[in-house]
Short mmCIF file of C-alpha atoms in Angstrom, two decimals:
data_model
loop_
_atom_site.label_atom_id
_atom_site.label_comp_id
_atom_site.label_asym_id
_atom_site.label_seq_id
_atom_site.Cartn_x
_atom_site.Cartn_y
_atom_site.Cartn_z
CA UNK A 1 0.06 0.04 -0.01
CA UNK A 2 2.93 2.35 0.71
CA UNK A 3 5.97 3.00 -1.44
CA UNK A 4 8.94 5.20 -0.63
CA UNK A 5 8.53 8.43 -2.69
CA UNK A 6 11.14 10.94 -1.54
CA UNK A 7 13.23 12.30 1.34
CA UNK A 8 13.33 15.85 2.62
CA UNK A 9 16.31 17.79 3.93
CA UNK A 10 15.08 20.93 5.84
CA UNK A 11 17.08 24.14 6.27
CA UNK A 12 16.72 27.57 7.78
CA UNK A 13 17.17 28.67 4.24
CA UNK A 14 16.82 26.80 0.95
CA UNK A 15 20.39 27.66 0.10
CA UNK A 16 21.69 26.18 3.35
CA UNK A 17 19.78 23.01 2.67
CA UNK A 18 20.89 22.87 -0.93
CA UNK A 19 24.51 23.37 -0.09
CA UNK A 20 24.59 20.83 2.62
CA UNK A 21 23.09 18.11 0.30
CA UNK A 22 25.53 19.01 -2.49
CA UNK A 23 28.46 18.86 -0.07
CA UNK A 24 27.28 15.53 1.34
CA UNK A 25 26.64 13.88 -1.98
CA UNK A 26 29.07 15.57 -4.44
CA UNK A 27 26.28 16.26 -6.92
CA UNK A 28 24.32 19.32 -7.90
CA UNK A 29 20.56 19.85 -7.24
CA UNK A 30 18.12 21.19 -9.72
CA UNK A 31 15.74 24.07 -9.25
CA UNK A 32 12.39 23.13 -7.84
CA UNK A 33 9.58 25.59 -7.13
CA UNK A 34 7.23 27.18 -4.52
CA UNK A 35 4.41 25.71 -2.46
CA UNK A 36 1.98 28.61 -2.13
CA UNK A 37 -0.35 26.84 0.50
CA UNK A 38 2.50 26.38 2.94
CA UNK A 39 4.82 29.23 2.00
CA UNK A 40 7.82 27.06 1.25
CA UNK A 41 10.18 26.46 -1.76
CA UNK A 42 12.46 23.62 -2.68
CA UNK A 43 15.24 22.18 -4.83
CA UNK A 44 15.42 18.61 -6.07
CA UNK A 45 17.68 15.81 -6.88
CA UNK A 46 16.60 12.72 -9.00
CA UNK A 47 17.48 9.30 -7.72
CA UNK A 48 17.31 5.92 -9.37
CA UNK A 49 14.31 3.69 -8.94
CA UNK A 50 11.81 6.69 -9.30
CA UNK A 51 12.75 8.38 -5.97
CA UNK A 52 14.10 11.84 -5.43
CA UNK A 53 15.63 14.09 -2.71
CA UNK A 54 14.11 17.49 -1.81
CA UNK A 55 15.86 20.47 -0.07
CA UNK A 56 13.06 22.49 1.50
CA UNK A 57 12.79 25.66 3.58
CA UNK A 58 10.41 28.52 4.35
CA UNK A 59 10.19 30.88 1.46
CA UNK A 60 11.01 34.37 2.80
CA UNK A 61 9.21 36.06 -0.18
CA UNK A 62 5.87 34.14 0.42
CA UNK A 63 3.07 35.38 2.51
CA UNK A 64 2.72 33.72 5.90
CA UNK A 65 0.33 30.82 5.48
CA UNK A 66 -2.99 30.45 7.34
CA UNK A 67 -2.00 27.18 8.80
CA UNK A 68 1.24 25.65 10.26
CA UNK A 69 3.69 24.66 7.54
CA UNK A 70 4.23 21.04 6.77
CA UNK A 71 7.29 19.03 7.93
CA UNK A 72 7.26 21.27 11.26
CA UNK A 73 9.24 23.87 9.38
CA UNK A 74 7.90 26.71 11.57
CA UNK A 75 9.90 25.09 14.44
CA UNK A 76 12.97 24.16 12.51
CA UNK A 77 16.27 25.61 13.84
CA UNK A 78 19.95 24.70 13.36
CA UNK A 79 22.02 23.08 10.59
CA UNK A 80 20.27 21.64 7.62
CA UNK A 81 19.37 17.84 8.18
CA UNK A 82 17.34 15.06 6.97
CA UNK A 83 14.00 15.48 8.60
CA UNK A 84 11.36 13.70 6.82
CA UNK A 85 10.48 10.70 4.64
CA UNK A 86 7.53 10.61 2.37
CA UNK A 87 5.61 7.51 1.15
CA UNK A 88 3.13 7.40 -1.73
CA UNK A 89 -0.08 5.48 -2.12
CA UNK A 90 -3.06 5.28 -4.32
CA UNK A 91 -5.22 4.17 -1.42
CA UNK A 92 -4.74 7.29 0.65
CA UNK A 93 -8.03 7.18 2.62
CA UNK A 94 -7.72 3.52 3.45
CA UNK A 95 -4.18 3.90 4.59
CA UNK A 96 -4.86 6.97 6.57
CA UNK A 97 -7.70 5.13 8.49
CA UNK A 98 -5.15 2.59 9.67
CA UNK A 99 -2.58 5.04 10.98
CA UNK A 100 -2.16 6.75 14.44
CA UNK A 101 -4.18 9.68 15.44
CA UNK A 102 -2.27 12.82 14.42
CA UNK A 103 -1.01 11.61 11.15
CA UNK A 104 -2.91 14.46 9.52
CA UNK A 105 -5.67 15.13 6.92
CA UNK A 106 -5.50 15.49 3.19
CA UNK A 107 -4.53 18.80 1.47
CA UNK A 108 -4.82 19.17 -2.22
CA UNK A 109 -1.78 20.94 -3.74
CA UNK A 110 -0.25 22.04 -7.00
CA UNK A 111 3.06 23.25 -8.41
CA UNK A 112 3.20 23.97 -12.13
CA UNK A 113 1.76 20.88 -13.97
CA UNK A 114 2.10 18.74 -10.83
CA UNK A 115 -0.97 17.81 -8.84
CA UNK A 116 -1.00 15.86 -5.52
CA UNK A 117 -2.72 15.29 -2.13
CA UNK A 118 -0.54 15.42 0.91
CA UNK A 119 -1.51 14.34 4.42
CA UNK A 120 -0.52 17.13 6.77
CA UNK A 121 -1.07 17.23 10.56
CA UNK A 122 -2.95 20.22 11.91
CA UNK A 123 0.04 21.48 13.77
CA UNK A 124 2.52 20.52 11.01
CA UNK A 125 4.26 17.83 13.10
CA UNK A 126 3.98 14.21 12.35
CA UNK A 127 3.79 11.47 15.08
CA UNK A 128 6.78 9.87 16.54
CA UNK A 129 8.55 13.26 16.82
CA UNK A 130 8.09 13.98 13.06
CA UNK A 131 9.67 10.66 11.99
CA UNK A 132 6.31 8.99 11.00
CA UNK A 133 6.43 9.09 7.16
CA UNK A 134 4.25 11.72 5.50
CA UNK A 135 1.76 10.40 2.95
CA UNK A 136 1.27 11.62 -0.57
CA UNK A 137 -0.88 10.67 -3.59
CA UNK A 138 0.14 12.07 -7.01
CA UNK A 139 -2.98 12.99 -8.92
CA UNK A 140 -1.80 14.58 -12.13
CA UNK A 141 0.95 16.09 -14.14
CA UNK A 142 3.32 13.13 -13.68
CA UNK A 143 5.92 12.67 -10.94
CA UNK A 144 8.84 14.90 -10.16
CA UNK A 145 11.42 12.06 -10.66
CA UNK A 146 10.35 11.92 -14.25
CA UNK A 147 11.27 15.51 -14.80
CA UNK A 148 14.78 15.46 -13.16
CA UNK A 149 18.04 14.60 -14.83
CA UNK A 150 19.80 11.45 -13.80
CA UNK A 151 22.28 12.08 -11.02
CA UNK A 152 23.89 8.74 -10.75
CA UNK A 153 22.67 8.42 -7.13
CA UNK A 154 20.65 5.65 -5.62
CA UNK A 155 19.27 5.07 -2.23
CA UNK A 156 20.86 2.07 -0.53
CA UNK A 157 19.30 2.41 2.93
CA UNK A 158 17.14 4.63 5.06
CA UNK A 159 17.62 4.29 8.92
CA UNK A 160 14.85 5.63 11.16
CA UNK A 161 16.24 6.15 14.76
CA UNK A 162 13.85 6.72 17.61
CA UNK A 163 13.29 5.37 21.20
CA UNK A 164 10.03 3.81 19.94
CA UNK A 165 11.30 2.68 16.58
CA UNK A 166 9.96 -0.81 17.15
CA UNK A 167 6.49 0.49 17.63
CA UNK A 168 6.68 2.56 14.55
CA UNK A 169 7.90 -0.44 12.58
CA UNK A 170 4.98 -2.42 13.94
CA UNK A 171 2.47 0.33 12.78
CA UNK A 172 3.87 0.40 9.30
CA UNK A 173 4.65 -3.27 8.82
CA UNK A 174 1.15 -4.15 7.23
CA UNK A 175 1.51 -1.19 4.85
CA UNK A 176 5.20 -0.84 3.91
CA UNK A 177 7.37 -3.53 2.50
CA UNK A 178 10.75 -2.10 1.55
CA UNK A 179 13.96 -3.69 2.64
CA UNK A 180 15.84 -0.40 2.25
CA UNK A 181 13.93 1.01 5.33
CA UNK A 182 15.45 0.00 8.72
CA UNK A 183 14.27 0.87 12.15
CA UNK A 184 16.70 1.19 14.95
CA UNK A 185 15.83 1.78 18.64
CA UNK A 186 18.08 4.62 19.75
CA UNK A 187 17.85 7.49 22.30
CA UNK A 188 18.44 9.95 19.58
CA UNK A 189 15.68 10.91 17.07
CA UNK A 190 17.07 11.15 13.62
CA UNK A 191 17.12 9.86 10.05
CA UNK A 192 20.14 8.77 8.12
CA UNK A 193 20.11 7.95 4.32
CA UNK A 194 22.87 5.88 2.76
CA UNK A 195 23.24 7.05 -0.82
CA UNK A 196 25.27 5.37 -3.57
CA UNK A 197 26.69 8.23 -5.50
CA UNK A 198 29.33 8.57 -8.42
CA UNK A 199 31.83 9.18 -5.60
CA UNK A 200 30.96 6.16 -3.50
CA UNK A 201 28.42 5.58 -0.72
CA UNK A 202 27.70 8.82 1.11
CA UNK A 203 25.62 9.48 4.21
CA UNK A 204 22.92 12.06 4.34
CA UNK A 205 21.85 13.00 7.88
#
């Protein structure tokens, strides 16, 4: 029911997030666009297997939105880091009904030709300290990965670290079957992606 769609690196500014990703992976990101509903903007990097990476930050030129921003960006502080993982599904309502309270509600969005529905919590913060995957259903205009140049990068492994990682794994087990996603019980709360790049395996944290 769930497939890994993309990973998001947040920054206090988009340039911060973009530079951090490029330094970590040794490849250049492409221009993305703006998200008017949430007052954010992004830059993108295509990965093999139909995935992509997203650098995202609050857009200082956008009006303040009438709701909390997604990915808990209103509260983001510090160095750029991998903050969110996003899974796609065609059966959004069915999946949402099986997830914990606080996973959020559907919001219809668009950017250029792209159309999608994103599940966003009312306060912008996902369960499990924001490490529960965000849900997305693409509804028109294709998929961002189809529009991005090949980067020679591929996701090898995504590690979700949390004190209640086992519980999160159990919640998602009936819905997500992806051997690249690992859950590790740790005191720290973090994501780490191992990316195979033209320069060898690099870590994105």
